[in-house]
């Protein structure tokens, strides 16, 4: 996967532009309502979704597998951006506890074992009372079923990407033991914009109990 993303960022650079995802804006609002301050973004990319958090005074740490993407992030946002270079499968990269975690369009790229490890690793890096939000592609997306079927709801696309499509059953199974409080199907982007048609995603919200042992 590292080679795929490194090649993608080398060739397409800032391929998604700099406007934050609609779900990033929604997550920002939730984090602000809850008084959160220090957040972790696994799958940081070149920072498309980070500026909106930084502009509102959040301290942001990222994890990104592509060195080229990190260079692009620092070019656009300066050296104050703290990003660990490596795969999320190597978490944790530090011993910090974060108020919030925002993980956008990453978890569905992983296999079952990797997905559970990511959820668990993120949960354990949340402070008590903290929130983590995952945005994952839905079985109701128009791309569901395209490509070679690898297992239930998992397909190899024509671009060589392995995608796991979430339904409510899978969300309950994978997130149920990690403070799951809400799962809402959303359109991302909220409105189709020319060459950027909306797709169905899940916005999955988990909260760590206030007890240290939760």
Tab-separated table of C-alpha atoms in Angstrom:
chain	number	residue	atom	x	y	z
A	1	UNK	CA	0.000	0.000	0.000
A	2	UNK	CA	2.903	2.351	0.730
A	3	UNK	CA	4.122	2.122	-2.864
A	4	UNK	CA	0.620	2.781	-4.219
A	5	UNK	CA	0.121	5.969	-2.214
A	6	UNK	CA	3.651	7.222	-2.746
A	7	UNK	CA	3.202	6.814	-6.496
A	8	UNK	CA	-0.231	8.462	-6.361
A	9	UNK	CA	0.979	11.550	-4.507
A	10	UNK	CA	4.063	11.832	-6.699
A	11	UNK	CA	1.947	11.740	-9.836
A	12	UNK	CA	-1.206	13.574	-8.771
A	13	UNK	CA	0.158	15.795	-5.976
A	14	UNK	CA	-2.728	17.618	-4.258
A	15	UNK	CA	-5.288	15.464	-6.070
A	16	UNK	CA	-8.299	16.298	-3.886
A	17	UNK	CA	-7.751	20.037	-3.668
A	18	UNK	CA	-7.721	21.935	-0.387
A	19	UNK	CA	-11.383	22.237	0.524
A	20	UNK	CA	-12.067	20.099	3.613
A	21	UNK	CA	-14.461	17.199	3.358
A	22	UNK	CA	-17.969	17.951	4.590
A	23	UNK	CA	-17.532	15.282	7.250
A	24	UNK	CA	-14.387	17.070	8.476
A	25	UNK	CA	-16.464	20.222	8.997
A	26	UNK	CA	-19.097	18.211	10.897
A	27	UNK	CA	-16.378	16.607	13.014
A	28	UNK	CA	-14.844	20.002	13.745
A	29	UNK	CA	-18.198	21.229	15.026
A	30	UNK	CA	-18.619	18.192	17.284
A	31	UNK	CA	-15.080	18.503	18.647
A	32	UNK	CA	-15.635	22.193	19.368
A	33	UNK	CA	-18.946	21.503	21.108
A	34	UNK	CA	-17.185	18.984	23.332
A	35	UNK	CA	-14.314	21.348	24.139
A	36	UNK	CA	-11.644	19.161	22.571
A	37	UNK	CA	-8.212	20.551	21.776
A	38	UNK	CA	-5.606	17.955	20.818
A	39	UNK	CA	-6.453	15.661	17.918
A	40	UNK	CA	-4.856	12.882	15.914
A	41	UNK	CA	-5.474	12.355	12.191
A	42	UNK	CA	-4.405	8.900	10.917
A	43	UNK	CA	-4.210	8.965	7.115
A	44	UNK	CA	-3.156	12.611	7.089
A	45	UNK	CA	-2.402	12.797	3.355
A	46	UNK	CA	-1.192	16.264	2.355
A	47	UNK	CA	-3.389	17.857	5.007
A	48	UNK	CA	-6.546	18.614	3.079
A	49	UNK	CA	-8.636	18.147	6.225
A	50	UNK	CA	-6.192	19.618	8.730
A	51	UNK	CA	-6.278	23.364	8.050
A	52	UNK	CA	-9.851	23.760	9.237
A	53	UNK	CA	-8.843	22.269	12.605
A	54	UNK	CA	-5.685	24.352	12.866
A	55	UNK	CA	-7.604	27.531	11.985
A	56	UNK	CA	-9.854	26.887	14.992
A	57	UNK	CA	-6.964	26.470	17.401
A	58	UNK	CA	-6.637	22.699	17.525
A	59	UNK	CA	-3.262	21.048	18.060
A	60	UNK	CA	-3.027	18.455	15.304
A	61	UNK	CA	-0.798	15.407	14.916
A	62	UNK	CA	-0.921	13.257	11.786
A	63	UNK	CA	0.156	9.836	10.586
A	64	UNK	CA	0.877	9.400	6.882
A	65	UNK	CA	2.350	6.530	4.879
A	66	UNK	CA	3.533	8.685	1.929
A	67	UNK	CA	6.656	10.773	2.386
A	68	UNK	CA	5.692	12.848	-0.667
A	69	UNK	CA	2.339	13.704	0.943
A	70	UNK	CA	4.130	14.880	4.091
A	71	UNK	CA	6.430	17.109	2.024
A	72	UNK	CA	3.361	18.589	0.307
A	73	UNK	CA	1.704	19.202	3.699
A	74	UNK	CA	4.732	21.035	5.065
A	75	UNK	CA	4.992	23.052	1.855
A	76	UNK	CA	1.441	24.320	2.243
A	77	UNK	CA	1.069	24.474	6.018
A	78	UNK	CA	4.603	25.016	7.281
A	79	UNK	CA	6.965	23.042	9.494
A	80	UNK	CA	4.649	23.407	12.488
A	81	UNK	CA	2.609	20.515	11.118
A	82	UNK	CA	3.550	17.408	13.105
A	83	UNK	CA	3.236	14.249	11.038
A	84	UNK	CA	4.652	10.801	11.739
A	85	UNK	CA	5.842	8.992	8.612
A	86	UNK	CA	4.624	5.414	8.568
A	87	UNK	CA	1.689	3.054	8.259
A	88	UNK	CA	-1.186	3.170	10.733
A	89	UNK	CA	-0.474	-0.522	11.271
A	90	UNK	CA	2.650	0.608	13.171
A	91	UNK	CA	0.633	2.635	15.714
A	92	UNK	CA	1.210	3.913	18.304
A	93	UNK	CA	3.879	6.393	17.200
A	94	UNK	CA	3.826	8.200	20.538
A	95	UNK	CA	2.414	7.725	24.012
A	96	UNK	CA	0.124	10.763	23.851
A	97	UNK	CA	-3.538	10.630	24.764
A	98	UNK	CA	-5.657	12.663	22.355
A	99	UNK	CA	-8.939	14.491	22.942
A	100	UNK	CA	-10.224	13.508	19.514
A	101	UNK	CA	-9.320	11.371	16.509
A	102	UNK	CA	-10.550	11.973	12.960
A	103	UNK	CA	-9.935	9.186	10.451
A	104	UNK	CA	-11.248	9.957	6.975
A	105	UNK	CA	-11.645	7.376	4.177
A	106	UNK	CA	-8.832	5.170	5.438
A	107	UNK	CA	-10.202	2.233	7.386
A	108	UNK	CA	-12.015	0.717	4.389
A	109	UNK	CA	-8.619	0.280	2.671
A	110	UNK	CA	-7.507	-2.239	5.307
A	111	UNK	CA	-8.147	-5.934	5.800
A	112	UNK	CA	-10.171	-7.243	8.747
A	113	UNK	CA	-7.215	-7.696	11.100
A	114	UNK	CA	-5.786	-4.279	10.232
A	115	UNK	CA	-9.154	-2.579	10.710
A	116	UNK	CA	-9.609	-3.980	14.215
A	117	UNK	CA	-6.050	-3.037	15.154
A	118	UNK	CA	-6.559	0.534	13.926
A	119	UNK	CA	-9.816	0.930	15.848
A	120	UNK	CA	-8.235	-0.515	18.996
A	121	UNK	CA	-5.054	1.568	18.680
A	122	UNK	CA	-7.042	4.767	18.189
A	123	UNK	CA	-9.322	3.972	21.126
A	124	UNK	CA	-6.375	3.375	23.421
A	125	UNK	CA	-4.870	6.730	22.440
A	126	UNK	CA	-8.068	8.559	23.408
A	127	UNK	CA	-8.226	10.233	26.783
A	128	UNK	CA	-11.235	9.301	28.916
A	129	UNK	CA	-14.199	11.255	27.564
A	130	UNK	CA	-12.580	11.676	24.160
A	131	UNK	CA	-14.221	11.109	20.770
A	132	UNK	CA	-13.080	9.338	17.632
A	133	UNK	CA	-14.766	9.678	14.263
A	134	UNK	CA	-14.260	7.352	11.309
A	135	UNK	CA	-15.604	8.026	7.814
A	136	UNK	CA	-15.937	4.796	5.829
A	137	UNK	CA	-17.498	3.855	2.508
A	138	UNK	CA	-20.954	2.263	2.563
A	139	UNK	CA	-22.423	-0.769	0.837
A	140	UNK	CA	-24.895	1.746	-0.629
A	141	UNK	CA	-22.137	3.536	-2.542
A	142	UNK	CA	-22.520	3.372	-6.325
A	143	UNK	CA	-19.124	1.650	-6.570
A	144	UNK	CA	-20.188	-1.267	-4.377
A	145	UNK	CA	-19.712	-4.608	-6.102
A	146	UNK	CA	-17.374	-3.299	-8.792
A	147	UNK	CA	-14.171	-5.232	-9.367
A	148	UNK	CA	-13.107	-8.663	-8.141
A	149	UNK	CA	-14.830	-9.922	-5.003
A	150	UNK	CA	-12.279	-10.885	-2.348
A	151	UNK	CA	-14.638	-11.661	0.531
A	152	UNK	CA	-17.979	-10.457	1.872
A	153	UNK	CA	-18.276	-6.727	1.031
A	154	UNK	CA	-14.590	-6.492	0.025
A	155	UNK	CA	-13.496	-5.946	-3.575
A	156	UNK	CA	-10.348	-5.356	-5.615
A	157	UNK	CA	-11.022	-2.319	-7.821
A	158	UNK	CA	-9.749	-1.784	-11.348
A	159	UNK	CA	-7.201	0.645	-9.890
A	160	UNK	CA	-5.698	-2.064	-7.708
A	161	UNK	CA	-7.245	-0.799	-4.465
A	162	UNK	CA	-8.860	-3.213	-2.018
A	163	UNK	CA	-12.044	-1.720	-0.544
A	164	UNK	CA	-14.199	-2.981	2.301
A	165	UNK	CA	-17.749	-1.591	2.186
A	166	UNK	CA	-19.424	-1.124	5.555
A	167	UNK	CA	-23.000	-1.937	6.463
A	168	UNK	CA	-24.566	-1.486	9.895
A	169	UNK	CA	-23.814	-5.073	10.876
A	170	UNK	CA	-20.087	-4.625	10.183
A	171	UNK	CA	-20.042	-1.333	12.101
A	172	UNK	CA	-21.629	-2.958	15.149
A	173	UNK	CA	-19.232	-5.894	14.926
A	174	UNK	CA	-16.027	-3.853	14.588
A	175	UNK	CA	-16.803	-0.727	16.632
A	176	UNK	CA	-19.267	-2.120	19.168
A	177	UNK	CA	-16.611	-2.772	21.810
A	178	UNK	CA	-14.985	0.629	21.352
A	179	UNK	CA	-17.537	3.121	22.599
A	180	UNK	CA	-19.785	3.230	19.533
A	181	UNK	CA	-22.494	5.842	20.101
A	182	UNK	CA	-23.679	6.722	16.599
A	183	UNK	CA	-23.394	5.638	12.965
A	184	UNK	CA	-25.019	7.813	10.319
A	185	UNK	CA	-25.022	7.289	6.567
A	186	UNK	CA	-23.975	10.490	4.789
A	187	UNK	CA	-23.344	11.813	1.300
A	188	UNK	CA	-19.749	12.870	0.735
A	189	UNK	CA	-19.522	15.486	-0.620
A	190	UNK	CA	-22.906	16.625	0.672
A	191	UNK	CA	-23.811	17.843	-2.821
A	192	UNK	CA	-22.573	16.477	-6.131
A	193	UNK	CA	-20.242	18.979	-7.764
A	194	UNK	CA	-19.628	18.336	-11.444
A	195	UNK	CA	-16.769	15.830	-11.602
A	196	UNK	CA	-17.156	15.042	-7.878
A	197	UNK	CA	-20.364	13.014	-7.558
A	198	UNK	CA	-21.515	12.189	-4.046
A	199	UNK	CA	-20.904	8.756	-2.583
A	200	UNK	CA	-22.524	7.079	0.383
A	201	UNK	CA	-20.305	6.903	3.446
A	202	UNK	CA	-20.784	6.151	7.120
A	203	UNK	CA	-19.835	8.657	9.786
A	204	UNK	CA	-19.042	6.496	12.802
A	205	UNK	CA	-18.713	8.197	16.194
A	206	UNK	CA	-17.251	6.560	19.286
A	207	UNK	CA	-16.728	7.991	22.760
A	208	UNK	CA	-14.347	6.642	25.371
A	209	UNK	CA	-15.907	6.307	28.807
A	210	UNK	CA	-14.878	8.763	31.505
A	211	UNK	CA	-13.501	5.922	33.548
A	212	UNK	CA	-9.832	5.133	32.932
A	213	UNK	CA	-10.770	1.449	32.707
A	214	UNK	CA	-13.460	1.971	30.043
